[in-house]
Coordinates of C-alpha atoms and ligand atoms in Angstrom, one line a residue:
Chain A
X1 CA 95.0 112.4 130.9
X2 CA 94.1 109.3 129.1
X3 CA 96.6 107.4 126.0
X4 CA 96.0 108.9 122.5
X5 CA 98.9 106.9 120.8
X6 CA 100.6 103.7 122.2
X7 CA 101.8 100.3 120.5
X8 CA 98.8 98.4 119.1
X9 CA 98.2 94.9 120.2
X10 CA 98.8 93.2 117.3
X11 CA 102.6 93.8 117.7
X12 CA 104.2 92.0 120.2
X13 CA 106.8 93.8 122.5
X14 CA 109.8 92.5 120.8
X15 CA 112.1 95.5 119.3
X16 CA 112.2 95.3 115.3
X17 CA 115.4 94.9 113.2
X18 CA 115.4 96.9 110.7
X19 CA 117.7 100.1 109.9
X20 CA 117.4 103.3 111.4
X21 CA 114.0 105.4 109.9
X22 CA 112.8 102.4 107.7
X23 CA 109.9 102.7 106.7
X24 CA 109.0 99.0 107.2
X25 CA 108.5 99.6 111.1
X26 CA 105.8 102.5 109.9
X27 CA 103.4 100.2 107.6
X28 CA 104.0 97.0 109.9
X29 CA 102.4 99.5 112.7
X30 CA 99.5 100.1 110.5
X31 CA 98.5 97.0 109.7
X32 CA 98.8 95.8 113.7
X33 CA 96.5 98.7 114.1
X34 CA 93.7 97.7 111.6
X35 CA 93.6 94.1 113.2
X36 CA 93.4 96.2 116.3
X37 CA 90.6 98.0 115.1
X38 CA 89.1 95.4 113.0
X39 CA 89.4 93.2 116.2
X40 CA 90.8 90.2 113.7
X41 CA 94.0 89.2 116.2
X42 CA 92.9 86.3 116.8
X43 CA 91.5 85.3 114.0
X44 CA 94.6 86.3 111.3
X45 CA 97.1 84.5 110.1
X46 CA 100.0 86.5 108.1
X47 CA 102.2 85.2 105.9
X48 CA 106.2 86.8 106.1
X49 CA 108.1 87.0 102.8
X50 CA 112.2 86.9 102.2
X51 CA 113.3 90.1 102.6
X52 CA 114.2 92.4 105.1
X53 CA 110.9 91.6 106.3
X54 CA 111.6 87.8 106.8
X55 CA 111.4 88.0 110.7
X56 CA 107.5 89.8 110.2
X57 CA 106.4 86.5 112.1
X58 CA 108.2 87.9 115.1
X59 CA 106.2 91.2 115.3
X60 CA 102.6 90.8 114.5
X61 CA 100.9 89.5 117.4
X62 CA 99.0 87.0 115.4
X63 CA 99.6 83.8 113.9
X64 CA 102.3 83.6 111.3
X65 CA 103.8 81.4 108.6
X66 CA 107.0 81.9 106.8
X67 CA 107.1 81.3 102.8
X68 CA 109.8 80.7 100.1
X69 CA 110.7 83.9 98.4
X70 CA 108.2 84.8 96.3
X71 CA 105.2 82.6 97.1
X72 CA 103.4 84.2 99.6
X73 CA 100.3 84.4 97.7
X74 CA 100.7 80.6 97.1
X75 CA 100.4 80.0 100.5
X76 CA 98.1 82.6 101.6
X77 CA 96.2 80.6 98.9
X78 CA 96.1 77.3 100.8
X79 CA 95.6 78.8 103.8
X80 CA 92.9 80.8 103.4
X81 CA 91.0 77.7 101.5
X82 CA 91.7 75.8 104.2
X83 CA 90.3 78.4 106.7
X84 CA 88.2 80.4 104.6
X85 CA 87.1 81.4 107.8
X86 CA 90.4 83.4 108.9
X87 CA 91.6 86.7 107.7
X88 CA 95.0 85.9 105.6
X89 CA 97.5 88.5 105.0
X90 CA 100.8 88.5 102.6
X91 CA 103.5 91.1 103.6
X92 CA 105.8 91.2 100.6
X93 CA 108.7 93.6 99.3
X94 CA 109.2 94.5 95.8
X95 CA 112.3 92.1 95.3
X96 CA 109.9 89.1 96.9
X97 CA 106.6 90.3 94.8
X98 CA 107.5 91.5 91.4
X99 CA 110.9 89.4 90.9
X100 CA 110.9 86.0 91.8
X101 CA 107.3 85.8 93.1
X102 CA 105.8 87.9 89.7
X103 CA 103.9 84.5 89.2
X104 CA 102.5 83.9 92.4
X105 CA 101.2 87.3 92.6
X106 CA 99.3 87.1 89.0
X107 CA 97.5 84.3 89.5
X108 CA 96.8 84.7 93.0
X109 CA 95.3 88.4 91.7
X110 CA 94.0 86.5 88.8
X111 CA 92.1 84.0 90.6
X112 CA 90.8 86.6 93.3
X113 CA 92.1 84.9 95.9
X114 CA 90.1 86.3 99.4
X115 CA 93.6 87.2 100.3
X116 CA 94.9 90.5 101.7
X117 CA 98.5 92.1 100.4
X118 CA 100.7 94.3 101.9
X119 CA 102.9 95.4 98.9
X120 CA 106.4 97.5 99.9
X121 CA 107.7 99.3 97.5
X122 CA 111.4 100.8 98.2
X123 CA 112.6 100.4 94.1
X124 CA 115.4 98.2 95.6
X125 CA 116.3 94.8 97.1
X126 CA 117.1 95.8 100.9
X127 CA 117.9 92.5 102.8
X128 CA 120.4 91.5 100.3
X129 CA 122.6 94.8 100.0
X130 CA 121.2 97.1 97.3
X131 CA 120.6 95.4 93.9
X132 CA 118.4 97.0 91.2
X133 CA 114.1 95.7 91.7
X134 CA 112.1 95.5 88.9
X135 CA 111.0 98.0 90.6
X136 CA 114.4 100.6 90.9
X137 CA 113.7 103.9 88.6
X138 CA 115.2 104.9 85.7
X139 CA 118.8 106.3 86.6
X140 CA 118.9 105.2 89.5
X141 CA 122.2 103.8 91.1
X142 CA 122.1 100.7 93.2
X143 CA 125.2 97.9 93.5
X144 CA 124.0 96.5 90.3
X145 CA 123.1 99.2 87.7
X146 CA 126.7 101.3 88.9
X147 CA 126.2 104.2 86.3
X148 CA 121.9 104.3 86.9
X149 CA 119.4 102.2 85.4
X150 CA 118.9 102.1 82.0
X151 CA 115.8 101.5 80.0
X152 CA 117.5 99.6 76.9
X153 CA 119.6 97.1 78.9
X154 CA 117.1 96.5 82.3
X155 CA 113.8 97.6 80.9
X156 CA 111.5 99.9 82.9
X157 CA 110.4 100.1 86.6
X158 CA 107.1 98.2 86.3
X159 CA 104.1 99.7 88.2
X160 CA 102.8 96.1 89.4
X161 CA 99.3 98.2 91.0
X162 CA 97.9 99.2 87.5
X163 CA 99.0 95.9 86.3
X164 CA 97.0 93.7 88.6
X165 CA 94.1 96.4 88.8
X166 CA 93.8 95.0 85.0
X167 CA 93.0 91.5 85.8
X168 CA 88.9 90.9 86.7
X169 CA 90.0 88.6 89.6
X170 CA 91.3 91.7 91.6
X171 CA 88.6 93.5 93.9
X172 CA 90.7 96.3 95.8
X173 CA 94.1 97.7 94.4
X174 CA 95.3 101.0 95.7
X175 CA 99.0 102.5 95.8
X176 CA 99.6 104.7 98.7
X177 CA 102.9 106.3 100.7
X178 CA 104.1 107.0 104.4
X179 CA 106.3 109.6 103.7
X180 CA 104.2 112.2 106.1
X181 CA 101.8 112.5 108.3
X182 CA 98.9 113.2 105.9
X183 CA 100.2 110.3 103.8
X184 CA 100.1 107.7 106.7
X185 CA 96.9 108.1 107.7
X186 CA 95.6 107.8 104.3
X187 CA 97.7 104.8 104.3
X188 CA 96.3 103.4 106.9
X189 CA 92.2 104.1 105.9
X190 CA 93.4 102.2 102.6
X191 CA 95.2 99.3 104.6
X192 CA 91.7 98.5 106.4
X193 CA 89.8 98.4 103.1
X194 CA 91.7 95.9 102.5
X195 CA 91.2 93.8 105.1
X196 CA 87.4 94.5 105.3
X197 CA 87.4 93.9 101.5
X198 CA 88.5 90.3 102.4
X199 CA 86.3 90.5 105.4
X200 CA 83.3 90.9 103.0
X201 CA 83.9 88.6 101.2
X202 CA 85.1 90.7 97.7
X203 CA 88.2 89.0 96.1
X204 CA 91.6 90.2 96.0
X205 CA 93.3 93.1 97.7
X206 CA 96.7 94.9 97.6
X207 CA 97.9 97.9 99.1
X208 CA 101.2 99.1 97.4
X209 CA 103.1 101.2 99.7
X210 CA 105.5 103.3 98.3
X211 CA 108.2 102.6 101.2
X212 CA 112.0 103.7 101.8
X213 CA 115.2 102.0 102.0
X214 CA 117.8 104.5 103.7
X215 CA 120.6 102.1 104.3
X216 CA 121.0 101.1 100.6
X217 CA 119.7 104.4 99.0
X218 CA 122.7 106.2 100.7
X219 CA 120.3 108.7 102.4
X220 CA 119.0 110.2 105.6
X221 CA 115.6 108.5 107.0
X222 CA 114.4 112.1 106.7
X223 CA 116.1 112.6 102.5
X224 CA 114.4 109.3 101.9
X225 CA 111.3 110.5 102.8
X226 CA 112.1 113.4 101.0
X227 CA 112.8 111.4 98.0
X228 CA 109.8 109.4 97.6
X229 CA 108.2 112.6 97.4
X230 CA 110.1 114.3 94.8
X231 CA 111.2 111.2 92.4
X232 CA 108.8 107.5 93.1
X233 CA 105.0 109.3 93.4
X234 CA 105.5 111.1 89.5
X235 CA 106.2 107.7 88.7
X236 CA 103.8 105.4 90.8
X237 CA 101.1 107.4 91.1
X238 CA 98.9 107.3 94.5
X239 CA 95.7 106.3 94.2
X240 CA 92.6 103.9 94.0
X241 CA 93.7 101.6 91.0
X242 CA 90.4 99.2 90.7
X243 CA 87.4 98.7 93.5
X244 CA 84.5 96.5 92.8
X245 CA 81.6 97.6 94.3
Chain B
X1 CA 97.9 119.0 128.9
X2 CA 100.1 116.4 127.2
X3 CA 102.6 113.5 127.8
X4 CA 104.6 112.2 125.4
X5 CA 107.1 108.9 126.9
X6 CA 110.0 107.6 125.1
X7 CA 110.8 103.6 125.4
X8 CA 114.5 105.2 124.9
X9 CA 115.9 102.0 124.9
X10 CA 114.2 100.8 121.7
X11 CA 115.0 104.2 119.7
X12 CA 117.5 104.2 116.8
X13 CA 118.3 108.0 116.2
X14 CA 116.6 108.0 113.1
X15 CA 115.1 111.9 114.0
X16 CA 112.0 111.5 111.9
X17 CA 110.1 112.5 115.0
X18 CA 112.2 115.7 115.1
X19 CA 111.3 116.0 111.9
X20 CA 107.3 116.1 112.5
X21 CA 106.9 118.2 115.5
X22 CA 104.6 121.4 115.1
X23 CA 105.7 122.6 117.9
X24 CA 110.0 121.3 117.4
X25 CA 109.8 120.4 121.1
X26 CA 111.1 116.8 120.3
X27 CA 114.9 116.8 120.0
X28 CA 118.1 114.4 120.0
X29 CA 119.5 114.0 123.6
X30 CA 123.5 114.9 123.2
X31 CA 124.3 113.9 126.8
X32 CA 123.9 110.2 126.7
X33 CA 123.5 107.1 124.8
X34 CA 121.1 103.7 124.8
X35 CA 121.8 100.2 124.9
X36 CA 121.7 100.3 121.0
X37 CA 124.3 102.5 120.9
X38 CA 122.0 105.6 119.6
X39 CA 121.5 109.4 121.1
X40 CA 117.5 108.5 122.0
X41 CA 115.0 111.6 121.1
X42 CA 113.1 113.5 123.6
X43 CA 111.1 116.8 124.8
X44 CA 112.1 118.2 127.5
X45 CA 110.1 121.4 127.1
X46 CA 106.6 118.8 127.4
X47 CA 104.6 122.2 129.0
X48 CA 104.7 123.3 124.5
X49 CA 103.4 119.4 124.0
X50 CA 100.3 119.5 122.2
X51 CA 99.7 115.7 122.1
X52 CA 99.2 115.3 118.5
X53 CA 101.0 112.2 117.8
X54 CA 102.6 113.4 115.1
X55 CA 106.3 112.2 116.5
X56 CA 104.4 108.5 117.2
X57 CA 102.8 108.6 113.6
X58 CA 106.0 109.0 112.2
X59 CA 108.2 106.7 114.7
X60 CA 108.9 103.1 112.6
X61 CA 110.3 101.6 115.8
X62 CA 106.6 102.4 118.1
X63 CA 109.0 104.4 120.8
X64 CA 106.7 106.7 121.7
X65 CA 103.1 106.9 123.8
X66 CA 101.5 109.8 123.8
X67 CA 98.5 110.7 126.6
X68 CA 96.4 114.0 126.9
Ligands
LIG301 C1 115.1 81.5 96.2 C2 115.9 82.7 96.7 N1 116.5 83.5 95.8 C3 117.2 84.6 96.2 C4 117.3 84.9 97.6 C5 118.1 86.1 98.0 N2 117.2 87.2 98.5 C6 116.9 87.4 99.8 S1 116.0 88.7 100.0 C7 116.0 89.1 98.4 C8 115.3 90.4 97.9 C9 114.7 91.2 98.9 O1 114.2 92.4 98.4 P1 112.7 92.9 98.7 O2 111.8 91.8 98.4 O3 112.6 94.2 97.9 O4 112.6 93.3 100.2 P2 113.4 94.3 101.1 O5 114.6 93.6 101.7 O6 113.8 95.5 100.3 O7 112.4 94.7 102.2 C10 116.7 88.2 97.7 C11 117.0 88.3 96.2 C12 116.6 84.0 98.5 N3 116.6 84.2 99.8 N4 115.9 82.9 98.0
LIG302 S1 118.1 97.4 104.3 FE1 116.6 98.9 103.7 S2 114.6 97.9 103.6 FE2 116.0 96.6 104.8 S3 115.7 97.3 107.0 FE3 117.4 98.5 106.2 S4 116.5 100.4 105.4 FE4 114.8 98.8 105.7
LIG303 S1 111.3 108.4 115.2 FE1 111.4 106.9 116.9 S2 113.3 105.8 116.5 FE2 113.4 107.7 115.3 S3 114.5 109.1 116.7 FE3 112.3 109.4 117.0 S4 111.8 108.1 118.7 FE4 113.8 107.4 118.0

């Protein structure tokens, strides 16, 4: 018998934090297993948002930098200038990437940066216990919209893919989910685009994943997934947003 | 032939590899508990495994190798 499925390389041994059937744990695999694949280890650096992703730089196997909340396309920026070189990777939430780092992400997009993002989408602010994203649907109930949010007073959940995919500096936007089998593995085919659209030398890249937060949701790992299904994808859509040939 | 191996020690309980099985071999132990505090999953009926990785796939905490 040989090994069909074991922990990719590009994670290092230590166990990961986060809750119970998160789907963090999922994409971070994917992405270890593209610089696997790609055979980039040594030659990425990734840059770890605020969030419940905040200790990224203790999983991927590769070099790491921490950034202020919100600006890790800034400094995937520098870096990658400075070692244009080097395959540079942002691993943002929704809170850290269309909140307080709305700017960053624009003009990093806008400027088509040869930067690589890792986009996840859980329509709620995890690490921090369950406030309302810019990202959180319409009715839906988190600590701070009690009675569901409401269009009027919060405005609507902004799809931040078909946004960038408008701006010419972006090469490679696609929105994709992990809620099953069939869903990860496409998940993963888009993930390595986006590294070998970097790789090539294209522009811009992000992969939105469309993610799940059990703890602050209130549901099952397994309901979450459930829910993504049934309630985010009619609103995000999955799908190639922009390519440039 | 297939093998699928826990790392019990690094599963949370979370049962989305119960969830995935084709075959519903992989199930909750009920008899004992990790060092995390959680009943880890596991197949004891591995002769029905039919190595697809779908419990790994699935697993966010990378607790499971599968060989064939
Ligand atoms: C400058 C600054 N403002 C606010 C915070 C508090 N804070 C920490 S994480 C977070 C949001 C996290 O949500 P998200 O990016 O969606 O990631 P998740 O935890 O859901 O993975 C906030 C507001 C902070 N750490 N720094
Ligand atoms: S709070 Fe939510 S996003 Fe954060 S680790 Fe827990 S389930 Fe995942
Ligand atoms: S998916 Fe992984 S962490 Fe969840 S119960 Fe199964 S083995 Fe344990």
């Amino acid at each position: 018998m040989k090994k069909v499925f074991q922990k990719p390389q590009s994670l290092t041994d230590k166990p990961m934090h986060y809750c119970p059937g998160c789907t963090h744990g999922i994409v971070h695999r994917l992405v270890a297993e593209v610089m696997d694949e790609l055979d980039i280890r040594e030659d990425t650096i990734g840059i770890a948002p605020v969030g419940c992703a905040v200790f990224a730089y203790d999983y991927f196997n590769c070099d790491m930098q921490e950034a202020a909340h919100g600006r890790a396309p800034a400094v995937a920026t520098g870096v990658k200038r400075v070692h244009p070189d080097k395959v540079v990777f942002t691993y943002q939430g929704d809170g850290d990437l269309t909140s307080i780092g709305a700017a960053e992400i624009v003009h990093a997009a806008n400027r088509g940066e040869k930067i690589t993002t890792i986009f996840i989408n859980n329509a709620i602010y995890g690490m921090t216990g369950g406030q309302m994203a810019p990202t959180s649907l319409l009715g839906q109930v988190t600590t701070t919209s009690p009675y569901g949010r409401k269009a009027e007073t919060e405005g609507y959940p902004i799809r931040m893919s078909e946004m960038l995919a408008a701006l010419e500096g972006a090469a490679y936007i696609e929105r994709v989910s992990v809620h099953d089998i069939k869903h990860i593995r496409q998940a993963k085919k888009a993930v390595k685009k986006a590294f070998e659209c970097q790789i090539t030398g294209k522009g811009f890249a992000m992969i939105e994943v469309l993610s799940t937060c059990p703890t602050n949701w209130g549901m099952s790992p397994k309901e979450s997934l459930e829910w993504v299904a049934a309630n985010m994808i009619p609103y995000y859509p999955l799908g190639v947003k922009k390519e440039v040939e | 032939m297939a093998r699928v191996t826990f790392d019990e020690d690094r599963c949370k309980g979370c049962e989305l590899c119960v969830s995935v099985c084709p075959k519903h071999v992989v199930h909750m132990t009920k008899d004992r508990i990790n060092k995390k505090g959680y009943h880890p999953a596991t197949v004891d009926e591995m002769d029905k495994c039919i190595g697809c990785a779908f419990c790994a796939m699935m697993c966010p905490d990378v607790v499971i190798e599968v060989e064939k």
